[in-house]
Coordinates of C-alpha atoms and ligand atoms in Angstrom, one line a residue:
M659 CA 160.3 70.1 110.5
K660 CA 160.3 69.9 114.3
L661 CA 156.9 70.9 115.8
S662 CA 157.3 73.3 118.7
K663 CA 154.7 73.9 121.4
S664 CA 154.0 77.3 120.0
N665 CA 153.4 76.0 116.5
V666 CA 150.9 73.5 117.9
N667 CA 149.1 76.2 119.8
H668 CA 148.9 78.4 116.6
F669 CA 147.5 75.4 114.7
Q670 CA 144.9 74.8 117.3
D671 CA 143.8 78.5 117.3
Y672 CA 143.6 78.4 113.5
L673 CA 141.5 75.2 113.6
C674 CA 139.1 76.8 116.1
L675 CA 138.8 79.9 113.9
M676 CA 138.1 77.8 110.8
I677 CA 135.5 75.6 112.6
G678 CA 133.7 78.8 113.9
F679 CA 133.8 80.3 110.3
L680 CA 132.4 77.1 108.7
K681 CA 129.8 76.7 111.5
K682 CA 128.6 80.3 110.7
L683 CA 128.6 79.6 107.0
F684 CA 126.4 76.6 107.2
E685 CA 124.3 77.7 110.1
K686 CA 120.6 77.3 109.3
P687 CA 118.6 80.4 110.1
D688 CA 116.1 80.0 112.9
L689 CA 112.8 80.1 111.0
T690 CA 110.6 80.0 114.2
P691 CA 108.2 82.9 114.0
A692 CA 108.7 85.6 116.6
D693 CA 105.9 85.7 119.2
L694 CA 104.6 89.2 119.5
S695 CA 102.3 88.2 122.4
V696 CA 105.2 89.1 124.7
L697 CA 104.5 92.7 123.8
H698 CA 100.8 92.3 124.5
T699 CA 100.1 95.9 123.2
D700 CA 100.9 97.7 120.0
I701 CA 101.4 101.4 120.6
H702 CA 101.8 102.8 117.1
S703 CA 99.5 102.1 114.2
H704 CA 97.0 103.6 111.7
L705 CA 93.9 101.4 112.2
L706 CA 91.1 104.0 112.2
F707 CA 89.6 104.3 108.7
S708 CA 89.5 107.4 106.4
I709 CA 91.3 109.6 108.9
D710 CA 94.9 109.5 107.6
D711 CA 97.1 107.4 105.2
G712 CA 96.2 104.2 107.1
S713 CA 93.1 102.1 106.8
Q714 CA 90.6 103.4 104.2
S715 CA 87.4 101.6 105.2
L716 CA 85.8 100.0 108.3
D717 CA 86.3 96.5 106.7
E718 CA 90.0 97.2 106.2
S719 CA 90.3 98.4 109.8
I720 CA 88.8 95.1 111.1
Q721 CA 90.9 93.0 108.7
L722 CA 94.1 94.7 109.8
I723 CA 93.3 94.2 113.5
E724 CA 92.5 90.5 112.9
E725 CA 95.7 90.0 111.0
L726 CA 97.8 91.7 113.7
M727 CA 96.0 89.6 116.4
K728 CA 97.3 86.5 114.6
F729 CA 100.9 87.5 115.6
G730 CA 99.9 87.6 119.3
Y731 CA 98.8 91.2 120.0
R732 CA 95.8 91.6 122.4
R733 CA 95.6 95.3 122.7
F734 CA 96.0 98.3 120.3
I735 CA 96.7 101.9 121.1
T736 CA 96.2 103.2 117.6
T737 CA 97.8 106.5 116.6
P738 CA 96.4 108.5 113.7
H739 CA 98.6 111.2 112.2
I740 CA 98.1 114.8 113.3
M741 CA 100.0 116.8 110.8
G742 CA 99.5 120.5 109.8
D743 CA 97.3 120.7 106.7
F744 CA 97.7 117.1 105.7
Y745 CA 95.9 115.4 108.6
R746 CA 93.8 117.9 110.5
N747 CA 92.9 115.4 113.2
S748 CA 92.1 116.0 116.8
A749 CA 90.1 114.3 119.6
E750 CA 86.9 115.4 117.7
T751 CA 87.8 113.3 114.6
I752 CA 89.7 110.5 116.2
L753 CA 87.5 109.4 119.2
P754 CA 84.2 109.0 117.3
K755 CA 86.0 106.9 114.7
L756 CA 87.4 104.8 117.5
E757 CA 83.8 104.2 118.7
V758 CA 82.7 103.0 115.3
V759 CA 85.6 100.5 115.1
R760 CA 84.9 99.3 118.7
A761 CA 81.2 98.8 117.9
E762 CA 82.1 96.8 114.8
L763 CA 84.6 94.6 116.7
A764 CA 81.9 93.9 119.3
S765 CA 79.3 93.1 116.7
R766 CA 81.7 90.5 115.2
S767 CA 82.6 89.2 118.6
I768 CA 86.3 90.0 118.1
D769 CA 87.8 89.9 121.6
V770 CA 90.4 92.7 121.6
T771 CA 90.9 96.1 123.3
I772 CA 91.5 99.2 121.2
D773 CA 92.2 102.7 122.3
A774 CA 93.5 105.7 120.5
A775 CA 96.2 108.3 121.0
A776 CA 97.9 110.1 118.1
E777 CA 101.2 110.5 116.3
Y778 CA 102.1 114.2 116.3
Y779 CA 104.2 115.7 113.6
L780 CA 106.6 118.1 115.1
D781 CA 105.7 121.5 113.5
F782 CA 104.9 124.9 115.0
E783 CA 101.2 124.0 115.2
F784 CA 102.2 121.1 117.5
E785 CA 103.7 123.6 119.9
D786 CA 100.4 125.5 119.7
K787 CA 98.5 122.4 120.6
L788 CA 100.8 121.8 123.5
N789 CA 100.2 125.3 124.8
K790 CA 96.4 124.7 124.6
G791 CA 96.7 121.2 126.2
E792 CA 94.9 119.6 123.2
I793 CA 97.0 116.4 123.3
L794 CA 96.0 112.8 123.0
T795 CA 98.3 110.5 125.0
F796 CA 98.4 106.9 126.2
G797 CA 99.5 105.5 129.6
G798 CA 98.7 108.8 131.2
N799 CA 101.4 111.1 129.8
K800 CA 103.1 109.2 126.9
L801 CA 103.2 111.4 123.8
L802 CA 104.2 110.0 120.5
F803 CA 105.8 112.4 118.0
E804 CA 107.5 112.1 114.6
L805 CA 109.8 114.3 112.6
S806 CA 110.4 115.2 109.0
F807 CA 112.2 112.5 107.0
I808 CA 114.2 115.2 105.2
N809 CA 115.9 117.1 108.0
A810 CA 115.7 117.6 111.8
P811 CA 113.3 120.5 112.6
D812 CA 114.8 123.6 114.1
N813 CA 112.3 123.6 117.0
L814 CA 113.2 120.0 118.1
D815 CA 114.9 121.0 121.3
S816 CA 112.4 123.6 122.3
A817 CA 109.5 121.3 121.6
I818 CA 111.0 118.5 123.7
F819 CA 111.5 121.0 126.5
K820 CA 107.9 122.2 126.2
M821 CA 106.6 118.6 126.3
Q822 CA 108.5 117.8 129.4
T823 CA 107.6 121.0 131.3
K824 CA 104.0 120.2 130.5
G825 CA 104.4 116.8 132.2
Y826 CA 104.5 114.6 129.0
Q827 CA 106.9 111.8 128.4
P828 CA 108.2 112.4 124.8
I829 CA 108.4 109.3 122.6
L830 CA 110.2 109.7 119.4
A831 CA 108.5 107.6 116.7
H832 CA 110.8 105.5 114.5
P833 CA 114.2 107.2 115.1
E834 CA 115.8 104.7 112.7
R835 CA 113.8 106.2 109.8
Y836 CA 115.5 109.6 110.1
L837 CA 118.4 108.6 107.9
Y838 CA 120.1 112.0 108.4
W839 CA 121.0 110.7 111.9
I840 CA 122.9 107.6 110.7
G841 CA 126.2 107.6 112.5
K842 CA 125.2 110.7 114.6
W843 CA 125.4 108.8 117.8
E844 CA 126.2 111.8 119.9
K845 CA 122.9 113.5 118.7
M846 CA 120.9 110.4 119.5
E847 CA 122.6 110.0 122.9
A848 CA 121.9 113.7 123.7
L849 CA 118.2 113.0 123.1
R850 CA 118.2 110.0 125.4
D851 CA 120.1 111.9 128.0
R852 CA 117.3 114.4 127.9
G853 CA 114.8 111.7 128.6
V854 CA 113.3 111.1 125.2
W855 CA 112.2 107.5 124.7
F856 CA 112.8 105.7 121.4
Q857 CA 110.1 103.7 119.6
I858 CA 111.4 101.4 116.9
N859 CA 109.2 100.2 114.1
L860 CA 108.9 96.4 113.6
L861 CA 108.6 97.1 109.9
S862 CA 112.1 98.8 110.0
I863 CA 113.6 95.7 111.7
M864 CA 111.9 93.6 109.0
G865 CA 113.6 95.6 106.2
H866 CA 110.4 97.1 104.9
Y867 CA 112.0 100.6 104.4
G868 CA 115.3 99.3 103.0
G869 CA 118.7 98.2 104.2
P870 CA 120.1 101.4 105.7
C871 CA 116.9 101.8 107.9
K872 CA 117.1 98.1 108.9
K873 CA 120.8 98.5 109.9
F874 CA 120.1 101.7 111.8
A875 CA 117.3 99.8 113.7
E876 CA 119.7 96.9 114.4
D877 CA 122.4 99.3 115.7
L878 CA 119.8 100.8 118.1
I879 CA 118.8 97.3 119.3
D880 CA 122.4 96.4 119.8
R881 CA 122.8 99.5 122.0
G882 CA 119.6 98.6 123.8
W883 CA 118.2 102.1 123.0
V884 CA 114.6 100.9 122.6
E885 CA 111.7 101.7 125.0
L886 CA 108.8 100.8 122.8
L887 CA 108.2 98.7 119.7
G888 CA 105.5 99.7 117.2
S889 CA 104.0 98.1 114.2
D890 CA 103.2 101.4 112.5
L891 CA 100.8 99.4 110.4
H892 CA 98.9 101.2 107.7
N893 CA 97.7 98.5 105.2
M894 CA 97.8 94.9 104.0
K895 CA 101.1 95.5 102.3
H896 CA 102.6 95.9 105.8
I897 CA 100.9 92.6 106.9
E898 CA 102.7 90.9 103.9
T899 CA 106.0 92.2 105.3
F900 CA 105.1 90.9 108.7
N901 CA 104.3 87.4 107.2
R902 CA 107.5 87.4 105.2
A903 CA 109.9 88.6 108.0
I904 CA 108.3 87.5 111.3
S905 CA 111.3 85.1 111.9
D906 CA 113.9 87.9 111.6
K907 CA 116.8 87.5 114.0
Y908 CA 116.9 91.1 115.2
L909 CA 113.1 91.1 115.7
K910 CA 113.6 88.3 118.2
K911 CA 116.5 90.2 119.8
A912 CA 114.3 93.4 120.1
L913 CA 111.5 91.4 121.7
S914 CA 114.0 90.1 124.4
L915 CA 115.2 93.5 125.4
A916 CA 114.4 94.3 129.1
S917 CA 114.1 98.0 128.2
V918 CA 111.0 97.4 126.0
K919 CA 107.8 98.5 127.9
N920 CA 104.9 97.6 125.6
N921 CA 103.4 95.2 128.0
Q922 CA 103.0 97.9 130.6
Y923 CA 100.3 99.5 128.5
Ligands
LIG1722 FE1 103.0 106.2 112.1

């Protein structure tokens, strides 16, 4: 058979494709641990004890803080749940607990800064708190809120509008965990167009909540729709996930995003 120029070109294309495929197949994963010190500050966690479903004792609080520090964090803005009848928290329950944890850290000479805001569950009581101005924020006006995992609340749009008219910057906690929004990119884009920031959980990227949630987080990272990264750490089980998945490829990609603002706080 006579070899034409076009046959040679096709063969070269095929060869390149095969080499690329084989390279990918035998590529060793990069096992270097991600360095969370680039974030400096964790802005979502449950490190104050006996106040929500996070830490359950002073010792556990200190242990969790020390474990997180090993990954490079130097400051924590911890965010206890404030949720209807489940977690009736407010400045009155959160701030004294913060002082107890601070005093213990100082007595053990642990060099770290810890402050507190809150993670507000978006229910009608939340709108009431907004009206009264009883809101714990960080970075001046940054307000972390979460939604039901079952369906989007009816008052989502009105609550966002109210937060913004009161001068708060709404930050949606872990959008990737609301699986009812998978594939609903128009809905997500509409939230971003309205100025809502997205906070992705490191635990989601690490696969802690399962494959669909991880994939959703990865898609958000690919789109660059991430303003903040949070540990959302509650307990030592979460630390185990950190230890297991700290080399995750998408975690490293998330840390490299220019949109991520953790180190401003
Ligand atoms: Fe949380």
